[in-house]
Short mmCIF file of C-alpha atoms in Angstrom, two decimals:
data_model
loop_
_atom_site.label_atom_id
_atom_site.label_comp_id
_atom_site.label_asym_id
_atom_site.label_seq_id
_atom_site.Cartn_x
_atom_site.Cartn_y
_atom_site.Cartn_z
CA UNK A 1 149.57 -60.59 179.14
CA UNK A 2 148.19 -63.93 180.60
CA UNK A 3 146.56 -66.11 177.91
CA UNK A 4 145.04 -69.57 178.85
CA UNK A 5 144.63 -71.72 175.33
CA UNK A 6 142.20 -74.46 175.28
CA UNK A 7 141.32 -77.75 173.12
CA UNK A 8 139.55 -78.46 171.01
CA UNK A 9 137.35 -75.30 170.78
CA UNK A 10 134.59 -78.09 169.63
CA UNK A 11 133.89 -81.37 169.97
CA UNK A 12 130.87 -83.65 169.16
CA UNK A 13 130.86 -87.85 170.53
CA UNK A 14 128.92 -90.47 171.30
CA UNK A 15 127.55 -91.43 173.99
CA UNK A 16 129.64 -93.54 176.29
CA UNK A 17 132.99 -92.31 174.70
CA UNK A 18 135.62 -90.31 176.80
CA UNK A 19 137.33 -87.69 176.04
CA UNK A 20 140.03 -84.55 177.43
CA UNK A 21 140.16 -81.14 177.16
CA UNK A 22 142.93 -78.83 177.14
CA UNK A 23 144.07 -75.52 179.21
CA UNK A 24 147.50 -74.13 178.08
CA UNK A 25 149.47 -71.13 179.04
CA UNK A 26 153.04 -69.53 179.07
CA UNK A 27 152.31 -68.48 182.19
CA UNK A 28 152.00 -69.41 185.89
CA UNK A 29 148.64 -69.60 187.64
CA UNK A 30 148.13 -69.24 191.41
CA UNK A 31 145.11 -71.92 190.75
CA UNK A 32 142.98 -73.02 188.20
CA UNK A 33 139.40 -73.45 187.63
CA UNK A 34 136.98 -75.25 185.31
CA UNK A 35 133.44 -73.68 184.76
CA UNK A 36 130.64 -75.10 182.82
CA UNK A 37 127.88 -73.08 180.95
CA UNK A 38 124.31 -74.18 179.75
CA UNK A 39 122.94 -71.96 177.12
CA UNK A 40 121.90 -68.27 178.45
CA UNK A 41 123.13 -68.63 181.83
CA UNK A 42 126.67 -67.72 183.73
CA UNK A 43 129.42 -70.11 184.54
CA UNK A 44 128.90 -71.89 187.00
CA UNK A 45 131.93 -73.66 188.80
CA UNK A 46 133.28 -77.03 188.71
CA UNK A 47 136.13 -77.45 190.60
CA UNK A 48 139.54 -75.24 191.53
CA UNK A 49 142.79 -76.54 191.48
CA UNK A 50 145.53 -75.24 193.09
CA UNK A 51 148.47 -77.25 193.81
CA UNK A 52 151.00 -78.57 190.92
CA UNK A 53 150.15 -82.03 190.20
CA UNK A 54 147.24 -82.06 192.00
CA UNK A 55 144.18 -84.32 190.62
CA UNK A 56 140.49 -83.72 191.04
CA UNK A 57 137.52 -86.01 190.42
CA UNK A 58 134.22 -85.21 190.33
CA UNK A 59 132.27 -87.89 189.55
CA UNK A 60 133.08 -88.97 185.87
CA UNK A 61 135.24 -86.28 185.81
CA UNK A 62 138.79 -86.31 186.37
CA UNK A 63 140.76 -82.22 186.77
CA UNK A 64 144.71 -82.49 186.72
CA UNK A 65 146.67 -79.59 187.23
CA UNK A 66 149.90 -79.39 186.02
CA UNK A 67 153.45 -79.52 187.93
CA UNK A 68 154.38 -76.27 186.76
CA UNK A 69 151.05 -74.91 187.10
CA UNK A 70 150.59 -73.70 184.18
CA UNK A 71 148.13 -76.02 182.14
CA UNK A 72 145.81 -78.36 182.98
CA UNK A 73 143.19 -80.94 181.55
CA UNK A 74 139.42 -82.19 182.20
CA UNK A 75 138.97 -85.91 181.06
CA UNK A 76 135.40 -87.29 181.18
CA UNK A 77 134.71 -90.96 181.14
CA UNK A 78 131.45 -92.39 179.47
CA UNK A 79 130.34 -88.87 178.46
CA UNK A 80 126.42 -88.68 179.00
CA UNK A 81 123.84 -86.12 176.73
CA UNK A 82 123.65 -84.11 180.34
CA UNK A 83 127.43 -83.31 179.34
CA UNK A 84 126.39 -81.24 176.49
CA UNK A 85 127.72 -77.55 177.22
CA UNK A 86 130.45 -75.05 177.09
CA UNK A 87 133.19 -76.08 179.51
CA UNK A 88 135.68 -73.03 180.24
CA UNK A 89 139.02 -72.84 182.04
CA UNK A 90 139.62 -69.83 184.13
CA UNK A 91 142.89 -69.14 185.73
CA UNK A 92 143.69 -66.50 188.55
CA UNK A 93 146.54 -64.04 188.25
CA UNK A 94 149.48 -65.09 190.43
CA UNK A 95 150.00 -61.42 191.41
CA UNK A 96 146.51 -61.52 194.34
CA UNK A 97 144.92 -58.51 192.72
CA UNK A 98 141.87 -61.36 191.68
CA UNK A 99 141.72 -60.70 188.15
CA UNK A 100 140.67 -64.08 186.49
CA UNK A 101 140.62 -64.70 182.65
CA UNK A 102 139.23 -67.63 180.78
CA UNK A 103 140.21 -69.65 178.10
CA UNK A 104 137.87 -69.51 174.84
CA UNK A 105 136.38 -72.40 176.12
CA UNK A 106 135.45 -76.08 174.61
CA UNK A 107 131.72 -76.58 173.34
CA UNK A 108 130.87 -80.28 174.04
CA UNK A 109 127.89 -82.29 172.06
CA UNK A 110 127.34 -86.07 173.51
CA UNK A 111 124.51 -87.53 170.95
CA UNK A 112 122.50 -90.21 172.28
CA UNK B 1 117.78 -62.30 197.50
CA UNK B 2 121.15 -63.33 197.91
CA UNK B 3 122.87 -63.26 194.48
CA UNK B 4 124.53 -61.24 191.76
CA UNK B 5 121.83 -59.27 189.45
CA UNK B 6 122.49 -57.62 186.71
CA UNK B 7 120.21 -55.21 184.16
CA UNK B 8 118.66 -55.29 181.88
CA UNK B 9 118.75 -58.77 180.30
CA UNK B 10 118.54 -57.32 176.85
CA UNK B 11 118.88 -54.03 175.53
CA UNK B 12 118.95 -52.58 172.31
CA UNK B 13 120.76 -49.87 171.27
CA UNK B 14 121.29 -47.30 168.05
CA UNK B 15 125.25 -46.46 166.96
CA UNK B 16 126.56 -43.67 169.21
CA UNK B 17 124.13 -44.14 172.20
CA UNK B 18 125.39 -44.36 175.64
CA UNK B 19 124.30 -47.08 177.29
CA UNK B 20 124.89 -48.38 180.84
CA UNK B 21 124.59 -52.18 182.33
CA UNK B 22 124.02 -52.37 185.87
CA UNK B 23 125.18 -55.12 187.94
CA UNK B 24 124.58 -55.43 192.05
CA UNK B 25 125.86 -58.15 194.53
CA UNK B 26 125.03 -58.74 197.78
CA UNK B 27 127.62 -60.65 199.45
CA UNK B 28 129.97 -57.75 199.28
CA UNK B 29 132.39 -59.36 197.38
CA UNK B 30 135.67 -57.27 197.26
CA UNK B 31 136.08 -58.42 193.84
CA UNK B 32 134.31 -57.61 190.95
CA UNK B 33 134.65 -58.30 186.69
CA UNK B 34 133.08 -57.59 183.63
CA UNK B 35 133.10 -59.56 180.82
CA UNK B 36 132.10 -60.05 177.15
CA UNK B 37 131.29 -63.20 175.53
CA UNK B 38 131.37 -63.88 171.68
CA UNK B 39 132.07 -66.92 169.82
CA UNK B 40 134.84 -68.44 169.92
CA UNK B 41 136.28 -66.27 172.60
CA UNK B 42 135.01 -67.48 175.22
CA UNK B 43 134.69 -65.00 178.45
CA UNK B 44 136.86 -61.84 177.42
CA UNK B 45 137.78 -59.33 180.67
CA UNK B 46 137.07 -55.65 180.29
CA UNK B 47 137.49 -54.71 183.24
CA UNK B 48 137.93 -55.26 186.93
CA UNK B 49 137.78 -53.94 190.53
CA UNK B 50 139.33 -55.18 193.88
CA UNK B 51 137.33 -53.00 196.11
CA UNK B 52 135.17 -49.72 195.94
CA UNK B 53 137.18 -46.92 193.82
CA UNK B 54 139.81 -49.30 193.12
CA UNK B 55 139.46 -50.62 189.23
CA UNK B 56 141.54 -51.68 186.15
CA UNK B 57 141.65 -52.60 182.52
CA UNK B 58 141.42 -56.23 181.39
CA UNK B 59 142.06 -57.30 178.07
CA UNK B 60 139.49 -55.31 175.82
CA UNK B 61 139.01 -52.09 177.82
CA UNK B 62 138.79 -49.99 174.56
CA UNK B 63 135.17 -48.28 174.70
CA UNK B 64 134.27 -49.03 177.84
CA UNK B 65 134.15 -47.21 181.23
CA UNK B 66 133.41 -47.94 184.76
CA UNK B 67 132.90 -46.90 188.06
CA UNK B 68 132.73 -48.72 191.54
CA UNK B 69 131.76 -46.07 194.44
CA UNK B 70 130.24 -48.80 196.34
CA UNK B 71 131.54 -51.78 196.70
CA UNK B 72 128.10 -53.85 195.80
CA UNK B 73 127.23 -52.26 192.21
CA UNK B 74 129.51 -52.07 189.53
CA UNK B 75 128.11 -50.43 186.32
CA UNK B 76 129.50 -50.75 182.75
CA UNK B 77 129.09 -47.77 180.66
CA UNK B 78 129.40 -47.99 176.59
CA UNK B 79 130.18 -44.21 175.73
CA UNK B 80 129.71 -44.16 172.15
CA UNK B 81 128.18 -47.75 171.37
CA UNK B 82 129.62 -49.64 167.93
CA UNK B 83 128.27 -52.59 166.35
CA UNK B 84 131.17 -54.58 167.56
CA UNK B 85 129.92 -53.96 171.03
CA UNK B 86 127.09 -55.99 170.21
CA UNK B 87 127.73 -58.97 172.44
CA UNK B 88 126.66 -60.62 176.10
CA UNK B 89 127.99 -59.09 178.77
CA UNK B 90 128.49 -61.21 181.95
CA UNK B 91 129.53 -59.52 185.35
CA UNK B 92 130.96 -61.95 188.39
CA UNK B 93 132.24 -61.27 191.91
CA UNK B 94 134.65 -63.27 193.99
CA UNK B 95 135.67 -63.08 197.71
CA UNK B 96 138.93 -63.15 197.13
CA UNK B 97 141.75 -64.60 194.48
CA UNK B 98 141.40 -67.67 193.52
CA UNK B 99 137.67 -68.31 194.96
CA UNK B 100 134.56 -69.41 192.81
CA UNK B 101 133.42 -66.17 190.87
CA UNK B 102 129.44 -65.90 190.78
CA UNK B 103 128.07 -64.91 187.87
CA UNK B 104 124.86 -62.83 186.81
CA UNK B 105 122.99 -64.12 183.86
CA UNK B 106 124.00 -61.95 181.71
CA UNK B 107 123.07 -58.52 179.14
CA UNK B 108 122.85 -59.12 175.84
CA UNK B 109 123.14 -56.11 173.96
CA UNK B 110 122.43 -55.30 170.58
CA UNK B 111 124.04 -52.13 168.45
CA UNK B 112 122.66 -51.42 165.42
#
């Protein structure tokens, strides 16, 4: 069974702090991606990674996959109130049959 | 519209009803999912399908039961609902492995 860990599963800052979260398996992923959800809507995606190593930015926020492919991170610089939400890693099963499980997922609160 | 529906948005339900959610896509998306969301496990697979009459068990199958005769509906059916079902239920679609998954806004359902 493919498990993806993440960290923290919370974490409240300041404004203008950065911070990382975690996404941790035993287990190889074909890619990678990170998902953010606002309060009684879906996921909705953020970026995919798919190449070991590979490093993502999207604005103030920086994706790394890992060499081995089987963890990666989300850092965000200067982290904003619009940050606030549930940020989830989702990784799809090396095997091409689609399945895609998540990681319990991080909830983020940036006070003003 | 284009999109991923799915129905009802909340439902409420006695112990030992069957009850079915209903989700439809119309991008015909070979891949389909079902998931539940509680906290502190973030998005949890029941099940999923890779094309019409094609599905499979995720990681909390147990209680649950679907179909997939065509490939743009995918219903969820609770047999004998429990009050550990209670929960919101999220349904997503990809094209293929690895690709963003869309999500509906969800069913949340309520045993008591």
């Amino acid at each position: 069974t493919q498990l993806l860990e993440q960290s923290p599963q919370f974490l409240s800052i300041q404004e203008g702090e950065n911070l990382t979260v975690y996404c941790n398996s035993s287990s190889v992923f074909s890619s990678l991606q990170w998902y953010r959800q606002e309060p009684g809507e879906g996921p909705v995606l953020l970026v995919t990674v798919v190449t070991g190593g590979e490093v993502k930015k999207l604005k103030r926020l920086t994706f790394q996959f890992g060499d081995a492919r089987k963890d990666s991170s989300l850092h965000i610089t200067a982290a904003q109130p619009g940050d606030t939400g549930l940020y989830l890693c989702a990784g799809a099963n090396s095997g091409n049959t689609g399945k895609l499980i998540f990681g319990q997922g991080t909830t983020l609160q940036v006070k003003p | 519209d284009a999109g991923i529906t799915q129905s009802p948005r909340y439902k409420i339900t006695e112990t030992g009803r069957q009850v079915t959610l209903m989700c439809h896509q119309t991008w015909s998306h070979s891949y389909m999912f079902w998931y539940r969301q509680d906290l502190g496990h973030g998005l949890r697979l029941i099940y999923y399908s890779a094309a019409a009459d094609i599905t499979d068990k995720g990681e909390v199958p147990d209680g649950y039961v679907v179909s997939r005769s065509k490939t743009e509906n995918f219903p969820l059916t609770l047999e004998s609902a429990t009050r550990s079902q209670t929960s919101v239920y999220f349904c997503a679609s990809i094209e293929g492995t690895g690709t963003e998954a869309f999500f509906g806004q969800g069913t949340r359902l309520t045993v008591v």
